[in-house]
């Protein structure tokens, strides 16, 4: 089963919700999201909802993946992008088809292993997956053209902002109050960081401290 008709329906939904970037739409139309969820949930792989991926974590809603990706691509060219929170690996796989190189950090070893398998099986060889705490960013590979955080925190870790290149963009869900999160896009101009607030969202939390 190829799921192409399901993916086409997902695309119709994304366009109806305001996603317009042709390359984002094209990669979401061709990427097999059903492979990034448990086999028992594969039939729901193209619903516009977050789905469980084990360990209390979720694969993000397709609309949010598209929206965050489209927002970053406004700042092209993107040679290097850092993702915090690999999870299923779906967001990293989407980014890998649109930018030069993707680094993605995850704190749950098993999720990282599964993500690596799928990403390799899709032949995406410009993704580097790391097992580490996202609060530290990835100092050995910084600075980045863009950073995408896919888990919510009360505050964007300042270390991450300092790993942006000049003119670089960070997008992250920020918890304004309990159960109320909003996406924020931050652009770096020297030591000044300009914020733009976007959609309300619901992400799993960015876990502080030790690796799982
Ligand atoms: N981008 C993912 C969805 C992310 S779910 C996808 O496409 O499927 C959020 C992920 O962030 C979870 O896998 C969780 O384990 C991870 N995470 C939470 N806190 C973290 C931290 N401090 N460092 C690294 N990863 C973290």
Short mmCIF file of N, CA and C and ligand atoms in Angstrom, two decimals, residues 33 36-37 51 53-61 65 83-94 104-109 111-112 115 130-136 148-152 203-212, ligand 1:
data_model
loop_
_atom_site.label_atom_id
_atom_site.label_comp_id
_atom_site.label_asym_id
_atom_site.label_seq_id
_atom_site.Cartn_x
_atom_site.Cartn_y
_atom_site.Cartn_z
N UNK A 33 5.15 9.44 5.90
CA UNK A 33 4.99 9.69 7.34
C UNK A 33 4.55 8.42 8.09
N UNK A 36 7.04 6.52 10.13
CA UNK A 36 7.62 7.14 11.33
C UNK A 36 6.77 6.88 12.58
N UNK A 37 5.63 6.19 12.41
CA UNK A 37 4.80 5.85 13.57
C UNK A 37 4.76 4.33 13.70
N UNK A 51 0.62 12.09 16.82
CA UNK A 51 0.36 10.69 17.16
C UNK A 51 1.44 10.21 18.14
N UNK A 53 4.44 8.15 19.75
CA UNK A 53 5.58 7.38 19.20
C UNK A 53 6.28 6.59 20.30
N UNK A 54 5.59 6.44 21.45
CA UNK A 54 6.19 5.71 22.57
C UNK A 54 6.95 6.66 23.49
N UNK A 55 7.28 6.17 24.69
CA UNK A 55 8.04 6.93 25.68
C UNK A 55 7.36 8.25 26.06
N UNK A 56 6.04 8.30 25.88
CA UNK A 56 5.29 9.51 26.23
C UNK A 56 5.49 10.66 25.26
N UNK A 57 6.07 10.36 24.08
CA UNK A 57 6.38 11.42 23.11
C UNK A 57 5.44 11.32 21.90
N UNK A 58 5.44 12.37 21.06
CA UNK A 58 4.55 12.38 19.90
C UNK A 58 5.28 12.86 18.65
N UNK A 59 4.81 12.38 17.50
CA UNK A 59 5.21 12.95 16.21
C UNK A 59 4.30 14.16 16.02
N UNK A 60 4.85 15.29 15.59
CA UNK A 60 4.06 16.52 15.50
C UNK A 60 2.99 16.43 14.42
N UNK A 61 1.97 17.27 14.60
CA UNK A 61 0.88 17.38 13.62
C UNK A 61 1.47 17.85 12.28
N UNK A 65 4.39 20.83 11.39
CA UNK A 65 5.65 20.53 10.69
C UNK A 65 5.77 21.46 9.47
N UNK A 83 17.94 20.73 14.77
CA UNK A 83 16.63 20.45 15.37
C UNK A 83 16.86 19.94 16.79
N UNK A 84 16.07 20.42 17.73
CA UNK A 84 16.11 19.90 19.09
C UNK A 84 14.87 19.04 19.28
N UNK A 85 15.07 17.73 19.54
CA UNK A 85 13.94 16.82 19.71
C UNK A 85 13.66 16.02 18.45
N UNK A 86 14.53 15.04 18.15
CA UNK A 86 14.39 14.22 16.93
C UNK A 86 13.07 13.46 16.92
N UNK A 87 12.68 12.91 18.09
CA UNK A 87 11.44 12.12 18.18
C UNK A 87 11.42 11.02 17.15
N UNK A 88 10.40 11.02 16.28
CA UNK A 88 10.28 9.98 15.26
C UNK A 88 11.29 10.15 14.13
N UNK A 89 11.80 11.39 13.96
CA UNK A 89 12.70 11.67 12.84
C UNK A 89 11.99 12.26 11.63
N UNK A 90 10.66 12.39 11.70
CA UNK A 90 9.90 12.88 10.53
C UNK A 90 10.28 14.32 10.17
N UNK A 91 10.30 15.20 11.17
CA UNK A 91 10.64 16.60 10.90
C UNK A 91 12.06 16.70 10.32
N UNK A 92 12.97 15.92 10.87
CA UNK A 92 14.35 15.94 10.35
C UNK A 92 14.38 15.47 8.90
N UNK A 93 13.57 14.47 8.57
CA UNK A 93 13.53 13.94 7.20
C UNK A 93 12.96 14.99 6.24
N UNK A 94 11.97 15.74 6.69
CA UNK A 94 11.41 16.81 5.85
C UNK A 94 12.47 17.88 5.61
N UNK A 104 20.27 16.83 14.38
CA UNK A 104 19.11 16.70 15.26
C UNK A 104 19.51 15.98 16.53
N UNK A 105 19.02 16.51 17.65
CA UNK A 105 19.44 16.05 18.97
C UNK A 105 18.24 15.42 19.69
N UNK A 106 18.46 14.26 20.36
CA UNK A 106 17.38 13.57 21.07
C UNK A 106 17.93 13.02 22.38
N UNK A 107 17.09 13.00 23.44
CA UNK A 107 17.55 12.52 24.74
C UNK A 107 17.07 11.10 25.06
N UNK A 108 16.25 10.49 24.17
CA UNK A 108 15.81 9.11 24.39
C UNK A 108 16.49 8.23 23.34
N UNK A 109 17.40 7.39 23.82
CA UNK A 109 18.26 6.60 22.93
C UNK A 109 17.45 5.77 21.92
N UNK A 111 14.42 6.15 20.72
CA UNK A 111 13.80 6.96 19.66
C UNK A 111 14.86 7.35 18.63
N UNK A 112 16.03 7.71 19.14
CA UNK A 112 17.09 8.13 18.24
C UNK A 112 17.48 6.98 17.29
N UNK A 115 14.73 6.45 14.69
CA UNK A 115 14.76 7.55 13.70
C UNK A 115 15.90 7.33 12.72
N UNK A 130 22.19 13.06 16.96
CA UNK A 130 23.04 13.04 18.15
C UNK A 130 22.20 12.73 19.39
N UNK A 131 22.81 11.94 20.28
CA UNK A 131 22.17 11.61 21.56
C UNK A 131 22.72 12.58 22.59
N UNK A 132 21.97 13.66 22.85
CA UNK A 132 22.47 14.61 23.84
C UNK A 132 21.35 15.53 24.30
N UNK A 133 21.65 16.34 25.31
CA UNK A 133 20.65 17.25 25.88
C UNK A 133 20.54 18.50 25.01
N UNK A 134 19.33 18.71 24.51
CA UNK A 134 19.09 19.84 23.62
C UNK A 134 19.36 21.20 24.24
N UNK A 135 19.36 21.28 25.57
CA UNK A 135 19.64 22.57 26.21
C UNK A 135 21.04 23.07 25.90
N UNK A 136 21.91 22.13 25.50
CA UNK A 136 23.30 22.51 25.22
C UNK A 136 23.48 22.90 23.76
N UNK A 148 15.46 24.70 14.98
CA UNK A 148 14.04 24.40 15.22
C UNK A 148 13.94 23.57 16.49
N UNK A 149 13.18 24.07 17.47
CA UNK A 149 12.98 23.33 18.72
C UNK A 149 11.59 22.70 18.63
N UNK A 150 11.51 21.37 18.85
CA UNK A 150 10.21 20.70 18.70
C UNK A 150 9.70 20.14 20.03
N UNK A 151 10.07 20.83 21.12
CA UNK A 151 9.53 20.51 22.45
C UNK A 151 9.43 21.84 23.18
N UNK A 152 8.41 21.96 24.05
CA UNK A 152 8.10 23.29 24.60
C UNK A 152 8.82 23.58 25.90
N UNK A 203 2.91 21.19 22.29
CA UNK A 203 4.05 20.26 22.16
C UNK A 203 4.30 19.57 23.49
N UNK A 204 4.96 18.42 23.44
CA UNK A 204 5.45 17.78 24.67
C UNK A 204 6.58 18.67 25.22
N UNK A 205 6.87 18.56 26.54
CA UNK A 205 7.85 19.47 27.13
C UNK A 205 9.30 19.15 26.76
N UNK A 206 10.10 20.21 26.71
CA UNK A 206 11.56 20.08 26.63
C UNK A 206 11.99 19.70 28.04
N UNK A 207 12.58 18.51 28.17
CA UNK A 207 12.91 17.99 29.50
C UNK A 207 14.26 18.56 29.93
N UNK A 208 14.29 19.14 31.12
CA UNK A 208 15.58 19.67 31.57
C UNK A 208 16.52 18.56 32.03
N UNK A 209 17.80 18.79 31.89
CA UNK A 209 18.81 17.95 32.54
C UNK A 209 19.16 16.65 31.85
N UNK A 210 19.25 15.57 32.65
CA UNK A 210 19.90 14.32 32.24
C UNK A 210 19.25 13.63 31.05
N UNK A 211 20.05 12.81 30.39
CA UNK A 211 19.55 12.01 29.28
C UNK A 211 18.78 10.81 29.83
N UNK A 212 17.82 10.29 29.03
CA UNK A 212 17.02 9.14 29.47
C UNK A 212 17.83 7.87 29.30
N1 LIG B 1 10.38 16.45 15.94
C1 LIG B 1 9.75 15.22 16.35
C2 LIG B 1 8.70 15.41 17.42
C3 LIG B 1 9.29 15.87 18.69
S1 LIG B 1 8.55 15.29 20.17
C4 LIG B 1 9.19 14.44 15.19
O1 LIG B 1 9.28 14.88 14.04
O2 LIG B 1 8.68 13.33 15.44
C5 LIG B 1 9.76 16.03 21.25
C6 LIG B 1 11.04 15.25 21.35
O3 LIG B 1 11.92 16.04 22.12
C7 LIG B 1 10.87 13.95 22.13
O4 LIG B 1 11.36 12.88 21.38
C8 LIG B 1 11.69 14.16 23.39
O5 LIG B 1 12.34 13.00 23.89
C9 LIG B 1 12.70 15.20 22.93
N2 LIG B 1 13.29 15.99 24.02
C10 LIG B 1 12.66 16.53 25.09
N3 LIG B 1 13.55 17.17 25.89
C11 LIG B 1 14.75 17.06 25.26
C12 LIG B 1 16.07 17.52 25.58
N4 LIG B 1 16.32 18.22 26.69
N5 LIG B 1 17.08 17.22 24.75
C13 LIG B 1 16.85 16.49 23.61
N6 LIG B 1 15.63 16.03 23.25
C14 LIG B 1 14.59 16.31 24.07
#
